[in-house]
XYZ file of C-alpha atoms in Angstrom:
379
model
C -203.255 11.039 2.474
C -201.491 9.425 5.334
C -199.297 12.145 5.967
C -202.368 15.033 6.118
C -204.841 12.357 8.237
C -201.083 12.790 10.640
C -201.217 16.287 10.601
C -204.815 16.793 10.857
C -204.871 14.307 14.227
C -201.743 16.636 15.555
C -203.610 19.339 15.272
C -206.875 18.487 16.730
C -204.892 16.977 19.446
C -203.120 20.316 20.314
C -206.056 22.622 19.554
C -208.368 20.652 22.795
C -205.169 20.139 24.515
C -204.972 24.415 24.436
C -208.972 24.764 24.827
C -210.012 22.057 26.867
C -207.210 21.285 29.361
C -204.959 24.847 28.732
C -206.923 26.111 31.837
C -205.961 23.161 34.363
C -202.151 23.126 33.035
C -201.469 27.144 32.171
C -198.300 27.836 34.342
C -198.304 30.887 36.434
C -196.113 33.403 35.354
C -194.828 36.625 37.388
C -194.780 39.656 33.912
C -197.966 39.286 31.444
C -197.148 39.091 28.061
C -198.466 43.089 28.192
C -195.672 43.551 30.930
C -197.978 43.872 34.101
C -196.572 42.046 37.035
C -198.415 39.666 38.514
C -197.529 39.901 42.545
C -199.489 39.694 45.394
C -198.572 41.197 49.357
C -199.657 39.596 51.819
C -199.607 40.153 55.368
C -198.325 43.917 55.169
C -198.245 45.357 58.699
C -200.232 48.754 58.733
C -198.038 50.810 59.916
C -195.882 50.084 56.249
C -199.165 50.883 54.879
C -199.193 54.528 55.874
C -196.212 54.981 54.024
C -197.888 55.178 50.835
C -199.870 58.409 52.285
C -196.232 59.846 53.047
C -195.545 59.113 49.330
C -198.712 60.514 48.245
C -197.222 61.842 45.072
C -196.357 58.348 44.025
C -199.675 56.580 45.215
C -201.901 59.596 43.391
C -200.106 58.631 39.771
C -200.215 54.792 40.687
C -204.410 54.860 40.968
C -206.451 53.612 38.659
C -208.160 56.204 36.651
C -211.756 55.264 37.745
C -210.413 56.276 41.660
C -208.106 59.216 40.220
C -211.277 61.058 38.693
C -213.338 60.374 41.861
C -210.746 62.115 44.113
C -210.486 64.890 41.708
C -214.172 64.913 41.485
C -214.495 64.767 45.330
C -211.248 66.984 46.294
C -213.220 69.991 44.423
C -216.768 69.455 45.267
C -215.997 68.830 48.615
C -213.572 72.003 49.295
C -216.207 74.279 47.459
C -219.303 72.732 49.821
C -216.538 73.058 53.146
C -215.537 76.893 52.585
C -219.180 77.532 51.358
C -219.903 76.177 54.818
C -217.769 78.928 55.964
C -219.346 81.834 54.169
C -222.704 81.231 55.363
C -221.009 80.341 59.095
C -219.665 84.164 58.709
C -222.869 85.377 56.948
C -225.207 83.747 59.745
C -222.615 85.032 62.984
C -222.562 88.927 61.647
C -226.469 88.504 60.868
C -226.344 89.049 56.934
C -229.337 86.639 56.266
C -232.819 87.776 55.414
C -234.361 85.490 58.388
C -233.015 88.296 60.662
C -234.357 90.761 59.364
C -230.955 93.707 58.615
C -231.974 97.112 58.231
C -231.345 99.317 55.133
C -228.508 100.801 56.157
C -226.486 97.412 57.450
C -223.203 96.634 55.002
C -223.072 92.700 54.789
C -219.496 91.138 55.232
C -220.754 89.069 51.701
C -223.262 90.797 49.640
C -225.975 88.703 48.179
C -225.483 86.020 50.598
C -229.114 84.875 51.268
C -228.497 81.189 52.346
C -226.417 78.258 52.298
C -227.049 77.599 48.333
C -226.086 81.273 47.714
C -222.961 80.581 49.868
C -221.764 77.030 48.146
C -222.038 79.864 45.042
C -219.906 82.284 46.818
C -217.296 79.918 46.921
C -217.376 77.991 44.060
C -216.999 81.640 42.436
C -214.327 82.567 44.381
C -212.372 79.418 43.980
C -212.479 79.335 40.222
C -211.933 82.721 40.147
C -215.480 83.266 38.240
C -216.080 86.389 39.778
C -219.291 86.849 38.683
C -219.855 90.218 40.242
C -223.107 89.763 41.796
C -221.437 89.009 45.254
C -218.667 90.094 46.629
C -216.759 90.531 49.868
C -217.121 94.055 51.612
C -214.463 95.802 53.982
C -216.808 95.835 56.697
C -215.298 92.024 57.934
C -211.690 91.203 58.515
C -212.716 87.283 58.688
C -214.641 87.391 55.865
C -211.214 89.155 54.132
C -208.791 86.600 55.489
C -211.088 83.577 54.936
C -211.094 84.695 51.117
C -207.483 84.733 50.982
C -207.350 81.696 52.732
C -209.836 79.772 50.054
C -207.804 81.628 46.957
C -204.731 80.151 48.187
C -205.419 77.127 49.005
C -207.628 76.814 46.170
C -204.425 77.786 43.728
C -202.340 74.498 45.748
C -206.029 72.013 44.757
C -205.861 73.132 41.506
C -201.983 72.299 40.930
C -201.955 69.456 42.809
C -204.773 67.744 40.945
C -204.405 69.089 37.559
C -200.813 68.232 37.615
C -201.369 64.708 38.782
C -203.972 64.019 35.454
C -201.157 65.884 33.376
C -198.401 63.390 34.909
C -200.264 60.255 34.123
C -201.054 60.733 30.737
C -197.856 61.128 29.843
C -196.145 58.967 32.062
C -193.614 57.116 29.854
C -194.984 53.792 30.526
C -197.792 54.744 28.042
C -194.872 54.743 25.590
C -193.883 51.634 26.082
C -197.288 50.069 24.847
C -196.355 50.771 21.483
C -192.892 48.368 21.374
C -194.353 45.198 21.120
C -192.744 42.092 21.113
C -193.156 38.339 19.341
C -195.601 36.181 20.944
C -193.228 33.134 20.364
C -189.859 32.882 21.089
C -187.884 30.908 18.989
C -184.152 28.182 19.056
C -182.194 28.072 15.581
C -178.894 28.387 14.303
C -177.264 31.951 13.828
C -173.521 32.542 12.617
C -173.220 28.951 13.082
C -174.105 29.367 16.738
C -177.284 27.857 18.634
C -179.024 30.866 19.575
C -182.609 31.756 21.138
C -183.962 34.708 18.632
C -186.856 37.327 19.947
C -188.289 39.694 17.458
C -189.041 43.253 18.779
C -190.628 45.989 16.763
C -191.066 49.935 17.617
C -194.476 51.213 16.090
C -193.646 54.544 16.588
C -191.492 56.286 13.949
C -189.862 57.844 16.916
C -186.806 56.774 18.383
C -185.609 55.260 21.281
C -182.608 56.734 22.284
C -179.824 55.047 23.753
C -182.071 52.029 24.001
C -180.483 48.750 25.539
C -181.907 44.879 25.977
C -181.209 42.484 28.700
C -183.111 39.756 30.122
C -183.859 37.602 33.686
C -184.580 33.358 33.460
C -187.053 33.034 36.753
C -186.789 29.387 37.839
C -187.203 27.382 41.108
C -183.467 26.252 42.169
C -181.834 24.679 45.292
C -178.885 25.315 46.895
C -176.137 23.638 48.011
C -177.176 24.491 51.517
C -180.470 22.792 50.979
C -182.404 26.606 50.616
C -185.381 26.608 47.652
C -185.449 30.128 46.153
C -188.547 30.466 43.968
C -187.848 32.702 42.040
C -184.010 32.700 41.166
C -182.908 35.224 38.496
C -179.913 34.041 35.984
C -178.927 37.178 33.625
C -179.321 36.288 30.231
C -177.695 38.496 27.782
C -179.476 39.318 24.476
C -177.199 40.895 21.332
C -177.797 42.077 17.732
C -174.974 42.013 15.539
C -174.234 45.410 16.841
C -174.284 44.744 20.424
C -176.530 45.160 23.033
C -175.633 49.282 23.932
C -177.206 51.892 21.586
C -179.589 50.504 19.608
C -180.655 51.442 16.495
C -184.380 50.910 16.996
C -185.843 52.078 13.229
C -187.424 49.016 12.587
C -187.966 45.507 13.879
C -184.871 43.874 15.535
C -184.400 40.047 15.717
C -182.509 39.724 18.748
C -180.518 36.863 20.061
C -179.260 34.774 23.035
C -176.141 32.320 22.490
C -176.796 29.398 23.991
C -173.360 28.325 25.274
C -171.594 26.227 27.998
C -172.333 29.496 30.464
C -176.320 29.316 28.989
C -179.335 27.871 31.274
C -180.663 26.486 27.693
C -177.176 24.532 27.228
C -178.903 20.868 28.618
C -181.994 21.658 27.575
C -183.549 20.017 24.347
C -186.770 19.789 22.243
C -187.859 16.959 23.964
C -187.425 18.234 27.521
C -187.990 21.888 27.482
C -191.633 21.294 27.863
C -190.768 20.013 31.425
C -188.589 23.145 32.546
C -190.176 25.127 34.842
C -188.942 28.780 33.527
C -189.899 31.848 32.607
C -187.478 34.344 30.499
C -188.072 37.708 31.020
C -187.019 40.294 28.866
C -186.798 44.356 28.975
C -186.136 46.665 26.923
C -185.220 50.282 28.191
C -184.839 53.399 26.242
C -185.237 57.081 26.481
C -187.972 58.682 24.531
C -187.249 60.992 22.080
C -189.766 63.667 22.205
C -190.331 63.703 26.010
C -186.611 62.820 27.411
C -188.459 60.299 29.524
C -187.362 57.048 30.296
C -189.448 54.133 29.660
C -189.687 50.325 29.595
C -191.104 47.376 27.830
C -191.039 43.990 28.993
C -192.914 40.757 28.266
C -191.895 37.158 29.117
C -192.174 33.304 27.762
C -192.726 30.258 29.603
C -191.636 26.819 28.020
C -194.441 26.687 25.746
C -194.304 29.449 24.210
C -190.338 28.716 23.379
C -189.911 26.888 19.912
C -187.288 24.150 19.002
C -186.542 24.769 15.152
C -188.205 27.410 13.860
C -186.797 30.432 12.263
C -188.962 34.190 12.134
C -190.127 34.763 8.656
C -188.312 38.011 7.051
C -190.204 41.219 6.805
C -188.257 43.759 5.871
C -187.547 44.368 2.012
C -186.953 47.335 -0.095
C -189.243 48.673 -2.893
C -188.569 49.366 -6.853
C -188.918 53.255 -5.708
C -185.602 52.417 -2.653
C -187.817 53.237 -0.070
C -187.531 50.470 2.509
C -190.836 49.013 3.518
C -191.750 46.655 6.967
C -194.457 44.130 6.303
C -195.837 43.595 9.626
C -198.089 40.701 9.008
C -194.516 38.478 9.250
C -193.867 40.085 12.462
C -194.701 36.935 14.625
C -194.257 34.268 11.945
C -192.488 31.347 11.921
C -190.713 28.929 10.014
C -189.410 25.628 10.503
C -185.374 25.333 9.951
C -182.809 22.870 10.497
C -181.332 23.224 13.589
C -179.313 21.121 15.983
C -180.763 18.747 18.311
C -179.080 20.391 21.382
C -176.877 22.824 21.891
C -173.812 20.072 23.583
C -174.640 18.086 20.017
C -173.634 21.183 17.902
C -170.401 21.685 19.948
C -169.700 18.189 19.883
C -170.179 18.436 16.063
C -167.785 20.850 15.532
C -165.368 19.432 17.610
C -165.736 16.008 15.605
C -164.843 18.720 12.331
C -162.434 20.337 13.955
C -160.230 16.831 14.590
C -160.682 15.370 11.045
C -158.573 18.894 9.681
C -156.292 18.481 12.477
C -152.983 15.988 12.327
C -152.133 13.836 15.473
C -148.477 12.817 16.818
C -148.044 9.536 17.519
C -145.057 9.922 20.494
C -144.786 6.369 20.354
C -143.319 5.984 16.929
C -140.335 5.837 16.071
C -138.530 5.831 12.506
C -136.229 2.984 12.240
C -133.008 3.278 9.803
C -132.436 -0.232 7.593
C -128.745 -0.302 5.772
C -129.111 -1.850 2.748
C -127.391 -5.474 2.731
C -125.141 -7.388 0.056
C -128.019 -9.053 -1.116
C -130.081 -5.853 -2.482
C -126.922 -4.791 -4.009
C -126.664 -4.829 -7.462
């Protein structure tokens, strides 16, 4: 009873330490666990700001799709109302409209032109290339000639330009990285007898990633010798399956891992004191994607609490009676508690301790002394 009144306090005390105080004490971090980046520019002069309209390309794909549509929605509406501005401009200057009154034998530049709705019609027709056959331009007007091949043309570059920029961002490769996911918890426990930090990654496509690798960035405040705070100072951390790190072989989920050695940010740090490091591991994973040859990549990141000291991920891979081979997602994030080492310096100082008890020592300052035998140990 003792022990569950112990556990049940623990975890009332961590469930209103989350709700009720997790809003006060959440740490910033600079990648969402979704992989947005979370940045702000300030104080951008404007003339840098015009050189997102030079990279128009670029800034089109980048909008939201709620501003995309209203462009394309504008960018059509609003050419179709300009050049039908134009018809009925042309209509009004060679007198084609009824208000003046044209006798029976005058030939319109546009037939059926009868005002400006008629003309908006004109060129939305003409545009699309509807061609409805009610009006239509008549060799009696060069402008009205060259201002249709004017509208077709440019009307071809509107149509290419816009369709190809809702074509690009749907299948813009970062939309293929929403389905690699990533464990919510990152997690410290031996490995091949090695203190490692473990990450569990998962594709939920069937597939591939070719030529996929992993690598990750520890974002911490640091100062230098020279006295200089850099916020945010990036350490490499290298992350390896048993196979490497090159080439993965991303079928199903990977556990991968991080040694935490002598060269490792995590080498001083322990369960007692992580909590009070102010970090935040980053991790990517790029690949190319195997039906569009487009490259993409996933990231996510963990701050100190999301880093557990002890626990092991749950297996969840396991092969059926018919040797098919079968992933059991609903293990995917769980953990399990595990022995593990209290730091990483006590595990190395552990084996070192081993490593002397198999080992012999020379004593240089002994020294083997003969005896002779005397008269009196003589028979």
């Amino acid at each position: 009873i003792g022990v569950l009144t112990e556990r049940m306090f623990k975890y009332l005390r961590k469930y209103f330490a989350i709700h009720l105080f997790g809003h006060s004490q959440r740490r910033a971090r600079l990648v969402s666990k979704d992989g947005r980046c979370n940045i702000e520019f300030g104080n951008v002069e404007a003339q840098s700001r015009l050189f997102f309209f030079v990279d128009i390309w670029t800034t089109v794909l980048d909008l939201k799709w709620r501003y995309k549509m209203t462009i394309f929605i504008a960018v059509f509406l609003g050419s179709w109302f300009f050049f039908g501005l134009l018809w009925y401009a042309v209509a009004y200057i060679h007198k084609d409209l009824p208000e003046f009154h044209p006798s029976s034998n005058h030939t319109p530049c546009v037939d059926n032109i009868n005002g400006l709705t008629s003309a908006f019609l004109f060129s939305l027709e003409t545009q699309v290339t509807i061609g409805y056959g009610y009006r239509c331009v008549t060799e009696q007007c060069g402008t009205a000639i060259f201002l249709l091949v004017f509208q077709s043309i440019l009307g071809v570059i509107i149509n290419a330009f816009m369709c190809g920029a809702i074509l690009a961002k749907i299948s813009r490769p970062k939309k293929r990285a929403k389905t690699i996911t990533f464990s919510k918890n990152a997690v410290i426990s031996k490995r091949g007898g090695k203190l490692c930090l473990l990450i569990r990654v998962a594709n939920l496509r069937k597939s591939l990633l070719i030529g996929s690798h992993i690598y990750g960035k520890l974002l911490r405040t640091t100062v230098t010798p020279e006295g200089e705070t850099i916020i945010l100072d990036q350490v490499d951390i290298n992350f390896v399956i048993d196979a490497g790190n090159e080439n993965l072989f991303f079928i199903s989920p990977l556990t991968i891992y991080h040694v935490i050695d002598h060269n490792s940010p995590f080498f001083h740090m322990a369960p007692e004191n992580i909590l009070q490091q102010d970090f935040e591991l980053v991790v990517f994973l790029e690949g190319t994607v195997e039906s569009t040859s487009a490259t993409c990549q996933a990231r996510t990141s963990y701050i100190p609490e999301e880093v557990l000291w002890g626990y092991g991920f749950a297996p969840m891979v396991s092969k059926t009676k018919e040797g098919k081979y079968r992933v059991d997602f609903h293990n995917f994030g769980k953990t399990v508690a595990v022995d593990t080492p209290h730091c990483a310096l006590c595990l190395y100082n552990e084996k070192d301790a081993k490593a002397r008890l198999k080992r012999g020592y020379d004593n240089p300052n002994f020294v083997l002394a003969e005896v002779s035998e005397t008269d009196d140990t003589k028979m």
